[in-house]
mmCIF file of C-alpha atoms and ligand atoms in Angstrom:
data_model
loop_
_atom_site.group_PDB
_atom_site.id
_atom_site.type_symbol
_atom_site.label_atom_id
_atom_site.label_comp_id
_atom_site.label_asym_id
_atom_site.label_seq_id
_atom_site.Cartn_x
_atom_site.Cartn_y
_atom_site.Cartn_z
ATOM 1 C CA MET K 1154 66.988 101.152 96.046
ATOM 2 C CA SER K 1155 66.946 104.290 98.183
ATOM 3 C CA ARG K 1156 69.975 106.457 98.610
ATOM 4 C CA SER K 1157 70.746 108.904 101.402
ATOM 5 C CA GLU K 1158 72.903 111.985 101.129
ATOM 6 C CA ILE K 1159 75.282 112.494 104.040
ATOM 7 C CA PRO K 1160 77.051 115.815 104.614
ATOM 8 C CA ALA K 1161 80.789 115.189 104.396
ATOM 9 C CA GLU K 1162 84.137 116.679 103.454
ATOM 10 C CA PRO K 1163 85.062 117.438 100.730
ATOM 11 C CA PHE K 1164 81.469 117.087 99.457
ATOM 12 C CA PRO K 1165 78.281 115.204 100.417
ATOM 13 C CA ILE K 1166 78.282 111.483 99.719
ATOM 14 C CA SER K 1167 75.267 109.502 98.490
ATOM 15 C CA VAL K 1168 75.016 106.075 100.138
ATOM 16 C CA ASP K 1169 72.784 103.039 99.866
ATOM 17 C CA PHE K 1170 72.738 101.783 103.451
ATOM 18 C CA ALA K 1171 71.870 98.285 102.241
ATOM 19 C CA ARG K 1172 75.291 98.234 100.561
ATOM 20 C CA THR K 1173 77.165 99.942 103.390
ATOM 21 C CA ALA K 1174 79.158 98.283 106.164
ATOM 22 C CA LEU K 1175 80.397 99.645 109.474
ATOM 23 C CA VAL K 1176 84.042 98.764 110.103
ATOM 24 C CA ILE K 1177 85.300 99.327 113.651
ATOM 25 C CA ILE K 1178 89.064 99.233 113.679
ATOM 26 C CA ASP K 1179 91.089 97.825 116.596
ATOM 27 C CA MET K 1180 89.076 99.162 119.551
ATOM 28 C CA GLN K 1181 91.088 96.759 121.703
ATOM 29 C CA ARG K 1182 92.127 96.963 125.316
ATOM 30 C CA ASP K 1183 95.763 96.811 124.120
ATOM 31 C CA PHE K 1184 95.350 100.253 122.559
ATOM 32 C CA LEU K 1185 92.808 101.882 124.892
ATOM 33 C CA GLU K 1186 93.776 100.707 128.372
ATOM 34 C CA PRO K 1187 96.907 101.098 130.508
ATOM 35 C CA GLY K 1188 99.426 98.240 130.325
ATOM 36 C CA GLY K 1189 98.879 97.325 126.677
ATOM 37 C CA PHE K 1190 100.646 97.923 123.388
ATOM 38 C CA GLY K 1191 99.732 101.609 123.124
ATOM 39 C CA ALA K 1192 101.083 102.345 126.587
ATOM 40 C CA ALA K 1193 104.208 100.249 125.912
ATOM 41 C CA LEU K 1194 104.950 102.592 123.012
ATOM 42 C CA GLY K 1195 104.930 105.497 125.461
ATOM 43 C CA ASN K 1196 101.493 106.871 124.616
ATOM 44 C CA ASP K 1197 98.778 108.445 126.768
ATOM 45 C CA VAL K 1198 96.067 105.855 126.152
ATOM 46 C CA ALA K 1199 93.356 108.047 127.718
ATOM 47 C CA LEU K 1200 93.301 110.077 124.492
ATOM 48 C CA LEU K 1201 91.640 107.185 122.657
ATOM 49 C CA GLY K 1202 88.710 107.071 125.070
ATOM 50 C CA ALA K 1203 87.007 109.886 123.167
ATOM 51 C CA ALA K 1204 86.137 107.507 120.325
ATOM 52 C CA VAL K 1205 84.292 104.931 122.458
ATOM 53 C CA LEU K 1206 80.898 106.637 122.847
ATOM 54 C CA PRO K 1207 80.663 107.754 119.196
ATOM 55 C CA CYS K 1208 81.607 104.200 118.121
ATOM 56 C CA LYS K 1209 78.972 102.833 120.466
ATOM 57 C CA ALA K 1210 76.297 105.155 119.052
ATOM 58 C CA MET K 1211 77.234 104.253 115.471
ATOM 59 C CA LEU K 1212 77.313 100.564 116.356
ATOM 60 C CA ALA K 1213 73.788 100.761 117.822
ATOM 61 C CA GLY K 1214 72.556 102.659 114.762
ATOM 62 C CA ALA K 1215 74.120 100.211 112.329
ATOM 63 C CA ARG K 1216 72.723 97.205 114.191
ATOM 64 C CA ALA K 1217 69.243 98.740 114.316
ATOM 65 C CA ALA K 1218 69.429 99.404 110.565
ATOM 66 C CA GLY K 1219 70.510 95.829 109.851
ATOM 67 C CA MET K 1220 73.817 96.937 108.344
ATOM 68 C CA LEU K 1221 76.802 94.627 108.090
ATOM 69 C CA VAL K 1222 79.049 95.325 111.090
ATOM 70 C CA LEU K 1223 82.672 94.163 111.142
ATOM 71 C CA HIS K 1224 85.207 94.474 113.929
ATOM 72 C CA THR K 1225 88.966 94.245 113.462
ATOM 73 C CA ARG K 1226 91.738 93.358 115.891
ATOM 74 C CA GLU K 1227 95.460 93.772 115.418
ATOM 75 C CA GLY K 1228 97.422 90.899 116.904
ATOM 76 C CA HIS K 1229 99.509 87.795 116.413
ATOM 77 C CA ARG K 1230 99.627 84.058 116.986
ATOM 78 C CA PRO K 1231 101.096 83.083 120.366
ATOM 79 C CA ASP K 1232 104.277 81.795 118.699
ATOM 80 C CA LEU K 1233 104.586 85.126 116.800
ATOM 81 C CA SER K 1234 105.141 83.186 113.567
ATOM 82 C CA ASP K 1235 102.932 85.721 111.747
ATOM 83 C CA ALA K 1236 104.744 88.729 113.205
ATOM 84 C CA PRO K 1237 107.568 90.065 111.067
ATOM 85 C CA PRO K 1238 110.784 90.454 113.107
ATOM 86 C CA ALA K 1239 110.956 94.000 111.783
ATOM 87 C CA LYS K 1240 107.690 94.700 113.613
ATOM 88 C CA VAL K 1241 108.550 92.838 116.828
ATOM 89 C CA LEU K 1242 112.126 93.926 117.360
ATOM 90 C CA ARG K 1243 111.447 97.503 118.331
ATOM 91 C CA GLY K 1244 111.601 99.315 121.638
ATOM 92 C CA ASP K 1245 112.170 97.981 125.125
ATOM 93 C CA PRO K 1246 112.355 94.116 124.917
ATOM 94 C CA THR K 1247 110.347 93.778 128.134
ATOM 95 C CA ARG K 1248 107.436 95.758 126.666
ATOM 96 C CA ARG K 1249 107.335 94.763 123.010
ATOM 97 C CA ILE K 1250 104.908 92.502 121.056
ATOM 98 C CA GLY K 1251 104.731 89.103 122.795
ATOM 99 C CA ALA K 1252 106.086 90.362 126.133
ATOM 100 C CA ALA K 1253 104.034 89.711 129.276
ATOM 101 C CA GLY K 1254 102.009 92.659 130.568
ATOM 102 C CA PRO K 1255 99.172 93.229 133.029
ATOM 103 C CA MET K 1256 96.615 92.273 130.338
ATOM 104 C CA GLY K 1257 98.558 89.236 129.183
ATOM 105 C CA ARG K 1258 101.095 89.042 126.374
ATOM 106 C CA ILE K 1259 101.107 92.242 124.333
ATOM 107 C CA LEU K 1260 99.191 92.118 121.025
ATOM 108 C CA VAL K 1261 98.821 88.329 121.162
ATOM 109 C CA ARG K 1262 95.559 86.632 120.197
ATOM 110 C CA GLY K 1263 93.654 85.072 123.055
ATOM 111 C CA GLU K 1264 95.100 87.419 125.668
ATOM 112 C CA ALA K 1265 92.900 89.859 127.607
ATOM 113 C CA GLY K 1266 94.551 92.890 126.040
ATOM 114 C CA HIS K 1267 93.727 91.652 122.555
ATOM 115 C CA ASP K 1268 89.993 91.780 123.302
ATOM 116 C CA ILE K 1269 87.757 94.534 122.057
ATOM 117 C CA VAL K 1270 86.733 96.915 124.874
ATOM 118 C CA PRO K 1271 83.535 95.714 126.601
ATOM 119 C CA ALA K 1272 81.461 98.735 125.470
ATOM 120 C CA LEU K 1273 81.933 97.676 121.837
ATOM 121 C CA ALA K 1274 81.884 93.885 122.225
ATOM 122 C CA PRO K 1275 80.909 92.121 118.983
ATOM 123 C CA LEU K 1276 77.597 90.287 118.890
ATOM 124 C CA PRO K 1277 77.502 86.668 117.779
ATOM 125 C CA GLY K 1278 77.433 86.640 113.984
ATOM 126 C CA GLU K 1279 79.317 89.919 113.551
ATOM 127 C CA PRO K 1280 82.587 89.131 111.763
ATOM 128 C CA VAL K 1281 85.772 89.811 113.699
ATOM 129 C CA ILE K 1282 88.763 90.237 111.401
ATOM 130 C CA ASP K 1283 92.039 89.270 113.064
ATOM 131 C CA LYS K 1284 94.820 91.034 111.221
ATOM 132 C CA PRO K 1285 98.588 90.807 111.575
ATOM 133 C CA GLY K 1286 99.214 94.224 110.064
ATOM 134 C CA LYS K 1287 98.006 97.773 110.282
ATOM 135 C CA GLY K 1288 95.694 97.460 107.269
ATOM 136 C CA ALA K 1289 92.544 95.333 107.663
ATOM 137 C CA PHE K 1290 92.832 93.955 104.110
ATOM 138 C CA TYR K 1291 96.383 92.660 104.446
ATOM 139 C CA GLN K 1292 96.369 88.846 104.881
ATOM 140 C CA THR K 1293 92.666 88.723 105.865
ATOM 141 C CA ASP K 1294 89.381 87.743 104.209
ATOM 142 C CA LEU K 1295 87.816 91.200 104.672
ATOM 143 C CA ASP K 1296 87.606 91.917 100.932
ATOM 144 C CA LEU K 1297 85.853 88.584 100.334
ATOM 145 C CA LEU K 1298 83.303 89.240 103.079
ATOM 146 C CA LEU K 1299 82.523 92.688 101.689
ATOM 147 C CA ARG K 1300 82.260 91.527 98.062
ATOM 148 C CA ASN K 1301 79.948 88.665 98.979
ATOM 149 C CA ARG K 1302 77.575 91.221 100.506
ATOM 150 C CA SER K 1303 77.925 93.629 97.520
ATOM 151 C CA ILE K 1304 79.217 96.340 99.849
ATOM 152 C CA GLU K 1305 80.180 99.588 98.091
ATOM 153 C CA THR K 1306 80.664 101.994 100.995
ATOM 154 C CA LEU K 1307 82.458 101.623 104.332
ATOM 155 C CA LEU K 1308 81.743 103.666 107.435
ATOM 156 C CA VAL K 1309 85.147 103.611 109.110
ATOM 157 C CA THR K 1310 85.716 104.168 112.827
ATOM 158 C CA GLY K 1311 88.308 103.152 115.414
ATOM 159 C CA VAL K 1312 91.941 103.684 116.282
ATOM 160 C CA THR K 1313 94.352 105.055 115.556
ATOM 161 C CA THR K 1314 93.400 107.617 112.945
ATOM 162 C CA GLU K 1315 96.784 107.934 111.272
ATOM 163 C CA VAL K 1316 97.894 104.301 111.627
ATOM 164 C CA CYS K 1317 95.367 101.457 111.279
ATOM 165 C CA VAL K 1318 92.424 103.628 110.186
ATOM 166 C CA HIS K 1319 94.506 105.380 107.516
ATOM 167 C CA THR K 1320 96.147 102.194 106.279
ATOM 168 C CA THR K 1321 92.786 100.428 106.018
ATOM 169 C CA VAL K 1322 91.118 103.339 104.232
ATOM 170 C CA ARG K 1323 93.949 103.519 101.716
ATOM 171 C CA GLU K 1324 93.692 99.771 101.099
ATOM 172 C CA ALA K 1325 89.897 99.967 100.744
ATOM 173 C CA ASN K 1326 90.076 102.901 98.357
ATOM 174 C CA ASP K 1327 92.465 101.014 96.083
ATOM 175 C CA ARG K 1328 90.029 98.077 96.069
ATOM 176 C CA GLY K 1329 87.169 100.273 94.906
ATOM 177 C CA TYR K 1330 85.315 100.894 98.167
ATOM 178 C CA ARG K 1331 84.115 104.367 99.074
ATOM 179 C CA CYS K 1332 85.208 105.174 102.637
ATOM 180 C CA LEU K 1333 83.373 107.573 104.891
ATOM 181 C CA VAL K 1334 85.539 108.138 107.964
ATOM 182 C CA LEU K 1335 83.665 109.305 111.061
ATOM 183 C CA SER K 1336 85.919 111.878 112.690
ATOM 184 C CA ASP K 1337 84.498 111.727 116.218
ATOM 185 C CA ALA K 1338 84.535 107.912 116.228
ATOM 186 C CA CYS K 1339 88.267 107.790 115.475
ATOM 187 C CA ALA K 1340 91.097 108.870 117.737
ATOM 188 C CA SER K 1341 94.853 109.143 117.951
ATOM 189 C CA TYR K 1342 97.483 109.383 120.673
ATOM 190 C CA PHE K 1343 98.475 112.575 118.845
ATOM 191 C CA PRO K 1344 95.592 115.092 118.463
ATOM 192 C CA GLU K 1345 97.501 116.825 115.692
ATOM 193 C CA PHE K 1346 97.912 113.573 113.736
ATOM 194 C CA HIS K 1347 94.166 112.951 114.145
ATOM 195 C CA ARG K 1348 93.343 116.367 112.712
ATOM 196 C CA VAL K 1349 95.871 116.212 109.901
ATOM 197 C CA GLY K 1350 95.129 112.547 109.178
ATOM 198 C CA LEU K 1351 91.487 113.381 108.568
ATOM 199 C CA ALA K 1352 92.421 116.418 106.495
ATOM 200 C CA MET K 1353 94.675 114.225 104.313
ATOM 201 C CA ILE K 1354 91.759 111.907 103.489
ATOM 202 C CA ALA K 1355 89.423 114.681 102.349
ATOM 203 C CA ALA K 1356 92.046 116.890 100.644
ATOM 204 C CA GLN K 1357 92.484 116.984 96.875
ATOM 205 C CA GLY K 1358 88.781 116.390 96.247
ATOM 206 C CA GLY K 1359 88.682 113.377 98.591
ATOM 207 C CA ILE K 1360 91.892 111.734 97.459
ATOM 208 C CA PHE K 1361 91.088 108.488 99.264
ATOM 209 C CA GLY K 1362 87.814 109.085 101.056
ATOM 210 C CA TRP K 1363 85.277 111.321 102.743
ATOM 211 C CA VAL K 1364 85.129 112.595 106.336
ATOM 212 C CA SER K 1365 81.912 113.062 108.275
ATOM 213 C CA SER K 1366 80.546 112.501 111.787
ATOM 214 C CA THR K 1367 78.542 109.919 113.674
ATOM 215 C CA ASP K 1368 75.659 112.384 114.117
ATOM 216 C CA ALA K 1369 75.500 113.072 110.378
ATOM 217 C CA VAL K 1370 75.212 109.363 109.566
ATOM 218 C CA LEU K 1371 72.682 108.708 112.324
ATOM 219 C CA ALA K 1372 70.590 111.667 111.092
ATOM 220 C CA ALA K 1373 70.630 110.260 107.557
ATOM 221 C CA LEU K 1374 69.515 106.860 108.886
ATOM 222 C CA ALA K 1375 66.684 108.487 110.871
ATOM 223 C CA ALA K 1376 65.557 110.503 107.830
ATOM 224 C CA ARG K 1377 65.549 107.351 105.720
ATOM 225 C CA ASP K 1378 63.413 105.534 108.296
ATOM 226 C CA GLN K 1379 60.962 108.447 108.397
ATOM 227 C CA ALA K 1380 60.639 108.475 104.616
ATOM 228 C CA ALA K 1381 60.018 104.716 104.470
HETATM 229 N N1 TIU B 1528 100.532 102.810 117.424
HETATM 230 C C1 TIU B 1528 99.442 103.185 116.793
HETATM 231 O O1 TIU B 1528 99.117 104.367 116.712
HETATM 232 N N2 TIU B 1528 98.625 102.252 116.242
HETATM 233 C C2 TIU B 1528 98.856 100.921 116.088
HETATM 234 O O2 TIU B 1528 99.936 100.403 116.365
HETATM 235 N N3 TIU B 1528 97.823 100.163 115.611
HETATM 236 C C3 TIU B 1528 96.574 100.680 115.289
HETATM 237 O O3 TIU B 1528 96.441 101.842 114.926
HETATM 238 N N4 TIU B 1528 95.517 99.878 115.434
#
């Protein structure tokens, strides 16, 4: 078993890539494109575009290395029976979860807006975790999939940093996974929340994870390949 050391905050992390999975959180049209859920909440969705190319580079690197790659999507059944009223009944009724928008019904499975953006489309065989909540472990089989592959470390990317990425990292940390969050491959509608959200993860000696970059992970993968 070979281990690679990746520079990270608050200190370098040693990973076995054979027991590491890439988790790409909610890179859906509903969050990244105009007319979806993110825009309905009053956000400037263009801010999330910054994460696409870093996610794409990490996705290519993970696939080339044969790592487990998982994609998540936030969304609900068409009848909204898995959507808590407390989540649905917020904001303008014409623009809330389940309402019709230019990409179909907002945050509803099967609609165009629920799809992952084309640049990051899953390949056949890559698990797609459909989740009703912000955290990717809540009411999903993600933990089972990871345990069956003896995964110990998660490379976490996606949107938004302080909402679904944070919630998922906190859930993963409590379940015993080590999370390495890639700062450039995450994004928020609020640049300050992105910065502070990342700082919160690495503070207090890495209270619930580590923070690094796509380039640092790709460099560690390249060094491992050279040593092999
Ligand atoms: N609104 C917001 O920042 N995020 C979400 O509602 N979901 C995710 O982060 N995926």
